[in-house]
Amino acid sequence: MHGNWTGFENRRRRMIERLARMGIGDYVLQAMSRVPRHLFVEEALQSRAYDEMSLPLGLGQTISQPYTVAKMTELLLGNAPQNMRRVLEIGTGCGYQTAVLLALELPEIYSVERLRPLHERAKHHLRSAGLLAKARTVCGDGYLGLPEVAPFDGILVTAAPAEIPIALLQQLAIGGRMVLPLDEGGIQYLWLIEKTPQGYRETCVQEANFVPLVSGMDT
């Protein structure tokens, strides 16, 4: 059903080797090596799943290129991945970034998706990868986060708002890290936000290209 598994494994290995050359560290590489990325895209696109490119998911959404997933994950973890216990992802999409977070074996991973068809599809993909039992997926408004289970040690946003949602800042724990793209007048940049006892420390990392973060739910 999913094509030549040996071929996919070889492509995944080449993806990991490429990411290593691009500077991604072993901790994230090991997690990504355990996730079958081809299960998270349409069957017609599975041959491209491990290429360094984003792919369409339908409904105006995309799966980010492997380096973007790896870089955002690495920024989220920082130098102390053992402190990253409760993580919130905004924008489940196809579920691939969720799967990478789950492969890190962090204690609690929550993921919010506003589009119900995509939410259901992500659950199907996670089930196919044997990860659904560990996932806490919610269909809801990402702008609101999940205040009922906050605070979070990490928040990862996979779509670009024009400003950081206040609710997400409020749900970040002291010592926590948020990674998100921001759309600044049509140009996007990836930012790292760190919450300290004295306030927030903001670091602009690199240019980015994400779909917009939209408020509300679309069922």
Backbone as JSON, one array per atom type, in Angstrom:
{
  "sequence": "MHGNWTGFENRRRRMIERLARMGIGDYVLQAMSRVPRHLFVEEALQSRAYDEMSLPLGLGQTISQPYTVAKMTELLLGNAPQNMRRVLEIGTGCGYQTAVLLALELPEIYSVERLRPLHERAKHHLRSAGLLAKARTVCGDGYLGLPEVAPFDGILVTAAPAEIPIALLQQLAIGGRMVLPLDEGGIQYLWLIEKTPQGYRETCVQEANFVPLVSGMDT",
  "N": [[0.83, -1.22, 0.0], [1.95, 1.23, 0.74], [4.03, 1.46, -0.97], [7.47, 0.86, -1.9], [9.1, -0.15, 0.82], [11.78, -0.46, 1.51], [12.99, 1.29, -0.3], [11.91, 3.72, 0.65], [13.1, 3.79, 3.18], [15.78, 4.06, 2.49], [15.69, 6.58, 1.28], [14.92, 8.09, 3.46], [17.17, 7.81, 5.07], [19.06, 9.17, 3.5], [17.95, 11.71, 3.67], [18.36, 12.27, 6.39], [21.16, 12.27, 6.45], [21.62, 14.49, 4.84], [20.46, 16.54, 6.38], [22.16, 16.45, 8.55], [24.51, 17.42, 7.4], [23.65, 19.98, 7.04], [23.75, 21.02, 9.5], [22.1, 20.17, 11.61], [21.59, 18.75, 14.82], [22.41, 15.62, 16.56], [20.39, 14.71, 18.34], [17.88, 15.58, 17.38], [18.05, 14.53, 14.81], [18.02, 11.77, 15.3], [15.42, 11.43, 16.23], [13.92, 12.18, 13.94], [14.74, 10.24, 12.19], [13.27, 8.11, 12.99], [10.71, 8.49, 12.16], [8.35, 7.77, 9.71], [8.16, 9.68, 7.16], [6.87, 9.59, 4.68], [4.37, 8.53, 5.15], [2.8, 10.62, 5.85], [2.03, 12.22, 3.79], [0.17, 12.7, 0.71], [-0.49, 9.76, -1.25], [0.29, 9.97, -3.93], [2.36, 11.74, -3.79], [4.33, 10.59, -2.34], [6.83, 9.75, -3.22], [8.31, 12.04, -3.18], [8.57, 12.69, -0.59], [10.82, 12.78, 1.1], [12.44, 14.66, 0.03], [14.07, 17.9, -0.03], [11.88, 19.94, 0.35], [8.76, 21.7, 0.58], [5.42, 20.34, 0.64], [2.15, 20.1, -0.83], [-0.87, 19.82, 1.09], [-3.51, 20.0, 0.61], [-6.57, 21.87, 1.21], [-5.41, 24.33, 1.39], [-3.08, 24.09, 2.84], [0.28, 23.09, 3.87], [2.99, 20.68, 4.14], [5.88, 21.25, 5.89], [9.26, 21.69, 4.63], [11.87, 19.26, 5.27], [14.18, 20.39, 6.6], [13.17, 22.72, 7.81], [11.34, 21.68, 9.68], [13.17, 20.26, 11.27], [14.88, 22.34, 12.18], [13.12, 24.04, 13.61], [12.33, 22.29, 15.61], [14.76, 21.84, 16.9], [15.35, 24.44, 17.82], [13.25, 24.72, 19.61], [13.89, 22.83, 21.59], [16.35, 23.71, 22.57], [19.27, 23.92, 24.64], [18.7, 22.18, 26.62], [17.02, 19.68, 26.47], [15.9, 17.92, 28.28], [14.42, 19.43, 29.98], [12.14, 20.01, 28.67], [9.1, 19.26, 29.02], [6.28, 19.52, 28.8], [4.63, 20.21, 25.91], [3.19, 22.35, 23.47], [1.78, 22.27, 20.32], [0.84, 24.36, 17.69], [-1.19, 24.08, 15.02], [-1.56, 21.35, 13.67], [-1.64, 20.2, 11.14], [-0.66, 17.82, 8.78], [0.29, 16.14, 10.67], [2.97, 15.47, 10.83], [5.05, 17.05, 12.07], [4.12, 16.82, 14.66], [4.51, 14.08, 15.02], [7.32, 13.95, 14.98], [7.9, 15.34, 17.33], [6.73, 13.57, 19.13], [8.39, 11.38, 18.72], [10.63, 12.19, 20.04], [10.11, 11.48, 22.56], [9.12, 13.07, 24.6], [7.41, 13.91, 27.64], [4.68, 15.03, 27.54], [2.75, 15.88, 24.83], [0.84, 18.15, 23.12], [-1.42, 19.01, 20.51], [-2.93, 21.33, 18.34], [-5.38, 21.8, 15.88], [-7.16, 23.73, 13.56], [-8.76, 23.05, 11.37], [-11.12, 20.72, 10.83], [-11.26, 18.46, 8.95], [-8.52, 18.17, 8.37], [-7.52, 17.71, 10.9], [-8.67, 15.18, 11.44], [-7.43, 13.72, 9.42], [-4.76, 13.92, 10.2], [-4.81, 12.41, 12.55], [-5.3, 9.92, 11.44], [-2.89, 9.56, 10.0], [-1.03, 9.54, 12.11], [-1.91, 7.29, 13.42], [-1.3, 5.36, 11.48], [1.44, 5.47, 11.63], [1.86, 4.39, 14.06], [1.67, 6.01, 16.31], [-0.5, 7.28, 17.4], [-1.65, 6.66, 19.88], [-0.08, 7.97, 21.72], [-0.48, 10.6, 21.23], [-1.95, 13.79, 21.86], [-4.35, 15.21, 20.47], [-6.2, 18.02, 19.35], [-9.09, 19.56, 18.05], [-9.39, 22.81, 17.42], [-9.18, 26.38, 18.15], [-6.22, 27.72, 17.37], [-5.17, 30.19, 18.12], [-6.06, 30.54, 20.67], [-4.79, 28.66, 22.17], [-4.27, 26.16, 24.71], [-5.51, 26.68, 27.46], [-6.44, 25.2, 29.61], [-4.62, 23.2, 30.17], [-2.24, 24.45, 30.44], [0.69, 25.67, 32.29], [3.05, 25.65, 29.48], [6.14, 24.16, 28.66], [7.23, 24.4, 26.21], [6.23, 25.91, 23.15], [5.22, 25.49, 19.9], [4.65, 26.93, 16.85], [3.19, 26.47, 13.77], [2.3, 28.04, 11.71], [1.94, 31.35, 10.33], [1.35, 34.16, 12.23], [0.55, 37.73, 12.3], [1.22, 38.99, 14.6], [2.43, 37.97, 17.81], [0.3, 35.71, 19.37], [-1.42, 36.74, 22.24], [-2.55, 35.0, 24.13], [-1.0, 32.7, 23.86], [1.52, 33.55, 24.73], [0.89, 33.98, 27.4], [0.47, 31.41, 28.21], [2.92, 30.23, 28.28], [5.46, 28.77, 30.17], [7.59, 30.01, 32.84], [10.92, 30.16, 31.9], [10.32, 28.82, 29.65], [10.1, 28.12, 26.05], [9.2, 29.51, 22.94], [8.63, 28.9, 19.55], [8.11, 30.37, 16.49], [6.86, 31.5, 13.29], [6.68, 34.86, 12.1], [4.7, 37.14, 10.32], [5.78, 39.87, 8.78], [4.68, 42.37, 7.33], [4.38, 41.03, 4.85], [6.8, 39.75, 4.63], [8.31, 36.99, 6.08], [9.68, 35.9, 9.19], [11.45, 33.6, 11.23], [11.11, 33.19, 14.67], [12.49, 32.98, 17.97], [11.16, 32.89, 21.12], [11.81, 33.48, 24.42], [10.83, 32.96, 27.73], [11.56, 34.63, 30.58], [12.2, 35.21, 34.12], [12.37, 37.96, 34.22], [11.06, 38.87, 32.0], [10.41, 38.77, 28.44], [12.6, 37.34, 26.06], [13.6, 37.91, 22.82], [14.53, 36.45, 19.75], [15.49, 36.78, 16.47], [15.66, 34.43, 13.96], [15.81, 33.4, 11.23], [14.8, 33.85, 7.77], [11.48, 32.86, 6.73], [8.79, 30.74, 5.52], [5.59, 30.27, 5.65], [2.15, 29.14, 5.82], [-0.59, 31.4, 6.56], [-1.48, 32.04, 10.0], [-4.63, 31.45, 11.15], [-7.44, 32.64, 12.91], [-10.08, 31.16, 14.93], [-12.33, 28.38, 14.14], [-12.76, 25.96, 11.54], [-14.97, 23.85, 10.45]],
  "CA": [[0.0, 0.0, 0.0], [2.77, 2.42, 0.87], [5.16, 1.43, -1.89], [8.67, 0.11, -1.57], [9.56, 0.31, 2.13], [13.24, -0.35, 1.48], [13.28, 2.55, -0.98], [11.61, 4.83, 1.56], [14.12, 3.81, 4.23], [17.0, 4.64, 1.9], [15.47, 8.02, 1.11], [14.94, 8.71, 4.79], [18.58, 7.86, 5.49], [19.7, 10.28, 2.77], [17.44, 12.95, 4.25], [19.07, 12.47, 7.66], [22.55, 12.65, 6.12], [21.58, 15.86, 4.33], [20.2, 17.43, 7.51], [23.38, 16.5, 9.35], [25.41, 18.34, 6.7], [23.09, 21.33, 7.19], [24.03, 21.48, 10.86], [21.15, 19.68, 12.61], [22.27, 17.89, 15.79], [22.06, 14.2, 16.64], [19.16, 14.45, 19.1], [16.75, 15.76, 16.47], [18.22, 13.58, 13.71], [17.58, 10.45, 15.74], [13.95, 11.44, 16.25], [13.4, 12.21, 12.58], [15.04, 8.96, 11.54], [12.29, 7.11, 13.43], [9.37, 8.84, 11.68], [8.17, 7.52, 8.27], [7.56, 10.91, 6.62], [6.02, 9.32, 3.52], [3.01, 8.21, 5.59], [2.11, 11.85, 6.21], [1.68, 12.95, 2.57], [-0.68, 11.95, -0.21], [0.24, 8.65, -1.87], [0.87, 10.41, -5.2], [3.53, 12.57, -3.51], [5.22, 9.9, -1.41], [8.19, 9.65, -3.76], [8.98, 13.3, -2.9], [8.4, 12.98, 0.84], [12.1, 13.0, 1.79], [13.17, 15.73, -0.64], [14.13, 19.15, 0.73], [10.86, 20.8, -0.22], [7.43, 21.6, 1.18], [4.47, 19.64, -0.24], [0.77, 20.49, -0.54], [-1.72, 18.87, 1.82], [-4.89, 20.33, 0.36], [-7.18, 22.82, 2.14], [-4.54, 25.49, 1.49], [-2.03, 23.83, 3.83], [1.47, 22.39, 3.37], [3.92, 20.06, 5.07], [7.14, 21.99, 5.75], [10.43, 20.92, 4.2], [12.49, 18.61, 6.43], [15.07, 21.26, 7.37], [12.36, 23.62, 8.63], [10.87, 20.88, 10.81], [14.31, 19.97, 12.13], [15.36, 23.58, 12.79], [12.16, 24.48, 14.61], [12.41, 21.34, 16.72], [16.01, 22.1, 17.61], [15.18, 25.7, 18.54], [12.33, 24.48, 20.72], [14.55, 22.06, 22.64], [17.46, 24.45, 23.13], [20.39, 23.13, 25.15], [18.26, 21.35, 27.75], [15.79, 18.98, 26.08], [15.32, 17.23, 29.42], [13.48, 20.35, 30.64], [10.97, 20.19, 27.79], [8.21, 18.19, 29.45], [4.93, 19.72, 28.26], [4.78, 21.0, 24.68], [1.98, 22.63, 22.7], [1.96, 22.59, 18.9], [-0.3, 25.03, 17.07], [-1.18, 23.75, 13.59], [-1.18, 19.94, 13.51], [-1.43, 19.89, 9.73], [-0.73, 16.39, 8.46], [0.73, 15.38, 11.84], [4.39, 15.08, 10.79], [5.79, 17.71, 13.15], [3.65, 16.17, 15.88], [5.17, 12.78, 15.11], [8.71, 14.17, 15.35], [7.91, 15.66, 18.76], [6.45, 12.32, 19.84], [9.57, 10.52, 18.62], [11.6, 12.66, 21.04], [9.68, 10.84, 23.81], [8.82, 14.04, 25.63], [6.28, 13.38, 28.42], [3.34, 15.46, 27.14], [2.68, 16.62, 23.57], [-0.51, 18.53, 22.72], [-1.41, 19.64, 19.19], [-4.22, 21.92, 18.01], [-5.63, 22.04, 14.46], [-8.45, 24.4, 13.41], [-9.51, 22.45, 10.28], [-11.49, 19.36, 11.27], [-10.81, 17.4, 8.03], [-7.09, 17.97, 8.54], [-7.38, 17.08, 12.22], [-8.98, 13.75, 11.3], [-6.39, 13.14, 8.57], [-3.54, 13.8, 11.02], [-4.99, 11.25, 13.43], [-5.11, 8.73, 10.6], [-1.46, 9.42, 9.73], [-0.37, 9.16, 13.36], [-2.28, 5.89, 13.65], [-0.52, 4.56, 10.53], [2.83, 5.46, 12.1], [1.9, 3.77, 15.38], [1.93, 7.05, 17.31], [-1.73, 7.96, 17.81], [-1.94, 6.42, 21.3], [0.69, 8.91, 22.54], [-0.77, 11.97, 20.81], [-3.1, 14.5, 22.41], [-4.73, 16.12, 19.39], [-7.43, 18.77, 19.63], [-9.59, 20.44, 16.99], [-9.74, 24.04, 18.11], [-8.62, 27.64, 17.7], [-4.84, 27.8, 17.82], [-4.91, 31.48, 18.74], [-6.44, 30.47, 22.09], [-3.96, 27.69, 22.86], [-5.0, 25.22, 25.57], [-5.29, 27.2, 28.82], [-6.8, 24.22, 30.64], [-3.48, 22.33, 30.51], [-1.05, 25.29, 30.56], [1.66, 26.26, 31.36], [3.82, 24.78, 28.61], [7.59, 24.41, 28.6], [7.52, 24.75, 24.83], [5.12, 26.12, 22.23], [5.7, 25.53, 18.53], [3.57, 27.4, 15.98], [3.58, 26.09, 12.41], [1.68, 28.97, 10.76], [2.48, 32.67, 10.63], [0.51, 35.31, 12.56], [1.2, 39.03, 12.17], [1.71, 39.29, 15.94], [2.4, 36.81, 18.69], [-0.96, 35.65, 20.12], [-1.23, 37.0, 23.67], [-2.9, 33.81, 24.9], [0.12, 31.76, 23.85], [2.53, 34.1, 25.63], [0.43, 33.78, 28.78], [0.51, 29.97, 28.54], [4.31, 29.78, 28.29], [6.01, 28.72, 31.53], [8.87, 30.67, 33.08], [11.96, 29.28, 31.39], [9.82, 28.16, 28.44], [10.54, 28.6, 24.74], [8.23, 29.47, 21.87], [9.2, 29.05, 18.21], [7.02, 30.67, 15.57], [7.11, 32.47, 12.23], [5.86, 36.06, 12.15], [4.57, 37.81, 9.03], [6.05, 41.29, 8.99], [4.43, 43.1, 6.1], [4.6, 40.18, 3.69], [8.05, 39.02, 4.79], [8.23, 36.19, 7.3], [10.9, 35.51, 9.89], [11.29, 32.64, 12.31], [11.52, 33.81, 15.93], [12.54, 32.25, 19.23], [10.74, 33.71, 22.26], [12.13, 32.82, 25.7], [10.19, 33.64, 28.85], [12.43, 34.65, 31.75], [11.54, 35.9, 35.25], [12.4, 39.4, 33.98], [10.29, 39.21, 30.81], [10.6, 37.95, 27.25], [13.78, 37.56, 25.22], [13.21, 37.59, 21.44], [15.65, 36.27, 18.83], [15.12, 36.53, 15.07], [16.53, 33.33, 13.56], [16.02, 33.33, 9.79], [13.58, 34.03, 6.99], [10.6, 31.7, 6.78], [7.7, 30.74, 4.54], [4.53, 29.45, 6.19], [0.8, 29.6, 5.58], [-1.0, 32.29, 7.65], [-2.21, 31.53, 11.15], [-5.99, 31.96, 11.08], [-8.17, 32.42, 14.16], [-11.35, 30.49, 14.8], [-12.36, 26.99, 13.68], [-13.45, 25.71, 10.27], [-15.32, 22.43, 10.48]],
  "C": [[0.86, 1.25, 0.0], [4.03, 2.34, 0.01], [6.31, 0.61, -1.35], [9.27, 0.63, -0.28], [11.07, 0.45, 2.17], [13.66, 0.95, 0.8], [13.01, 3.75, -0.1], [12.66, 4.93, 2.67], [15.42, 4.4, 3.71], [16.86, 6.14, 1.73], [15.49, 8.74, 2.46], [16.37, 8.82, 5.3], [19.31, 9.0, 4.79], [19.22, 11.63, 3.29], [18.18, 13.28, 5.55], [20.51, 12.89, 7.41], [22.6, 14.09, 5.63], [21.37, 16.85, 5.47], [21.42, 17.54, 8.42], [24.39, 17.47, 8.71], [24.94, 19.78, 6.84], [23.18, 21.83, 8.63], [23.05, 21.03, 11.93], [21.85, 18.65, 13.51], [21.67, 16.49, 15.9], [20.72, 13.94, 17.3], [17.93, 14.55, 18.2], [16.84, 14.77, 15.3], [17.72, 12.19, 14.09], [16.06, 10.36, 15.76], [13.38, 11.37, 14.84], [13.69, 10.92, 11.82], [14.02, 7.89, 11.91], [10.88, 7.38, 12.89], [9.27, 8.62, 10.17], [7.43, 8.69, 7.61], [6.61, 10.63, 5.46], [4.59, 8.97, 3.91], [2.17, 9.46, 5.84], [1.77, 12.72, 4.99], [0.78, 12.07, 1.7], [0.15, 10.89, -0.94], [0.92, 9.07, -3.17], [2.15, 11.22, -5.0], [4.58, 11.85, -2.65], [6.66, 9.79, -1.92], [9.0, 10.92, -3.49], [9.07, 13.6, -1.41], [9.7, 13.34, 1.54], [12.98, 14.03, 1.08], [13.13, 16.99, 0.21], [13.18, 20.17, 0.1], [9.58, 20.65, 0.58], [6.5, 20.95, 0.15], [3.05, 20.03, 0.15], [0.02, 19.38, 0.18], [-3.18, 19.0, 1.43], [-5.38, 21.31, 1.42], [-6.29, 24.04, 2.36], [-3.38, 25.32, 2.44], [-0.87, 23.08, 3.18], [2.16, 21.65, 4.51], [5.27, 20.75, 4.83], [8.26, 21.08, 5.27], [11.15, 20.37, 5.42], [13.39, 19.52, 7.25], [14.29, 22.19, 8.28], [11.84, 22.9, 9.86], [12.01, 20.64, 11.8], [14.78, 21.21, 12.88], [14.42, 24.06, 13.88], [12.19, 23.57, 15.83], [13.65, 21.61, 17.56], [15.94, 23.4, 18.41], [14.29, 25.52, 19.76], [13.05, 23.81, 21.89], [15.65, 22.85, 23.32], [18.57, 23.52, 23.6], [19.98, 22.19, 26.28], [16.96, 20.63, 27.4], [15.12, 18.25, 27.23], [14.33, 18.11, 30.18], [12.19, 20.55, 29.86], [9.99, 19.05, 28.07], [6.81, 18.32, 28.86], [5.02, 20.69, 27.09], [3.43, 21.15, 24.0], [2.38, 22.97, 21.27], [0.69, 23.23, 18.39], [-0.2, 24.8, 15.57], [-0.71, 22.33, 13.35], [-0.86, 19.61, 12.06], [-1.61, 18.41, 9.46], [-0.28, 15.53, 9.64], [2.21, 15.05, 11.87], [5.21, 15.74, 11.89], [5.39, 17.13, 14.5], [4.38, 14.85, 16.1], [6.64, 12.93, 15.51], [8.82, 14.51, 16.83], [7.65, 14.41, 19.59], [7.65, 11.39, 19.83], [10.68, 10.95, 19.57], [11.31, 12.09, 22.42], [9.59, 11.85, 24.95], [7.54, 13.6, 26.36], [4.9, 13.76, 27.91], [3.42, 16.33, 25.88], [1.21, 16.87, 23.25], [-0.42, 19.23, 21.37], [-2.82, 20.09, 18.83], [-4.28, 22.2, 16.51], [-7.03, 22.63, 14.29], [-9.34, 23.77, 12.33], [-9.85, 21.0, 10.62], [-11.08, 18.27, 10.28], [-9.31, 17.11, 8.16], [-6.77, 17.33, 9.88], [-7.61, 15.58, 12.14], [-7.91, 13.05, 10.46], [-5.09, 12.94, 9.37], [-3.64, 12.61, 11.97], [-4.8, 9.95, 12.67], [-3.62, 8.5, 10.33], [-0.71, 8.96, 10.97], [-0.68, 7.7, 13.71], [-1.47, 4.96, 12.75], [0.93, 4.42, 10.97], [2.97, 4.85, 13.49], [2.09, 4.75, 16.52], [0.66, 7.67, 17.9], [-1.99, 7.81, 19.31], [-1.22, 7.42, 22.2], [0.34, 10.36, 22.26], [-1.99, 12.52, 21.53], [-3.48, 15.57, 21.4], [-6.09, 16.74, 19.67], [-7.81, 19.55, 18.39], [-10.08, 21.71, 17.67], [-9.04, 25.24, 17.49], [-7.21, 27.79, 18.25], [-4.49, 29.11, 18.48], [-5.19, 31.45, 20.25], [-5.55, 29.52, 22.87], [-4.81, 26.67, 23.6], [-4.8, 25.64, 27.02], [-5.57, 26.18, 29.9], [-5.66, 23.28, 31.01], [-2.17, 23.12, 30.57], [-0.57, 25.28, 32.03], [2.44, 25.2, 30.58], [5.3, 25.17, 28.67], [8.0, 24.82, 27.2], [6.25, 24.92, 24.04], [5.71, 26.29, 20.84], [4.54, 25.86, 17.61], [3.99, 27.2, 14.53], [2.82, 26.87, 11.34], [2.0, 30.37, 11.24], [1.39, 33.69, 10.97], [1.27, 36.61, 12.29], [1.81, 39.47, 13.5], [1.62, 38.03, 16.77], [1.07, 36.8, 19.45], [-0.72, 35.79, 21.62], [-1.52, 35.76, 24.51], [-1.75, 32.82, 24.95], [1.26, 32.26, 24.75], [2.16, 33.82, 27.08], [0.52, 32.32, 29.19], [1.92, 29.39, 28.55], [4.85, 29.85, 29.71], [7.27, 29.57, 31.64], [9.99, 29.69, 32.7], [11.57, 28.57, 30.11], [10.28, 28.84, 27.17], [9.39, 28.47, 23.75], [8.95, 29.71, 20.55], [8.04, 29.28, 17.25], [7.5, 31.6, 14.46], [6.19, 33.67, 12.43], [5.87, 36.71, 10.77], [4.7, 39.31, 9.26], [5.91, 42.03, 7.66], [4.72, 42.3, 4.85], [5.92, 39.44, 3.68], [8.0, 38.27, 6.11], [9.62, 35.9, 7.86], [10.54, 34.53, 10.99], [11.88, 33.25, 13.58], [11.56, 32.77, 17.06], [12.2, 33.22, 20.34], [11.03, 32.9, 23.53], [11.54, 33.64, 26.84], [11.07, 33.51, 30.09], [11.68, 35.31, 32.91], [11.47, 37.41, 35.04], [11.55, 39.83, 32.77], [10.61, 38.28, 29.66], [11.87, 38.34, 26.5], [13.45, 37.05, 23.82], [14.44, 37.52, 20.55], [15.11, 35.97, 17.44], [16.13, 35.54, 14.5], [16.85, 33.37, 12.07], [14.72, 33.64, 9.07], [12.78, 32.73, 6.96], [9.53, 31.83, 5.71], [6.63, 29.75, 5.0], [3.18, 29.98, 5.72], [0.39, 30.52, 6.75], [-1.65, 31.53, 8.79], [-3.57, 32.22, 11.18], [-6.69, 31.66, 12.39], [-9.5, 31.73, 13.87], [-11.2, 29.05, 14.35], [-13.12, 26.92, 12.38], [-13.73, 24.22, 10.21], [-15.84, 21.95, 9.13]]
}
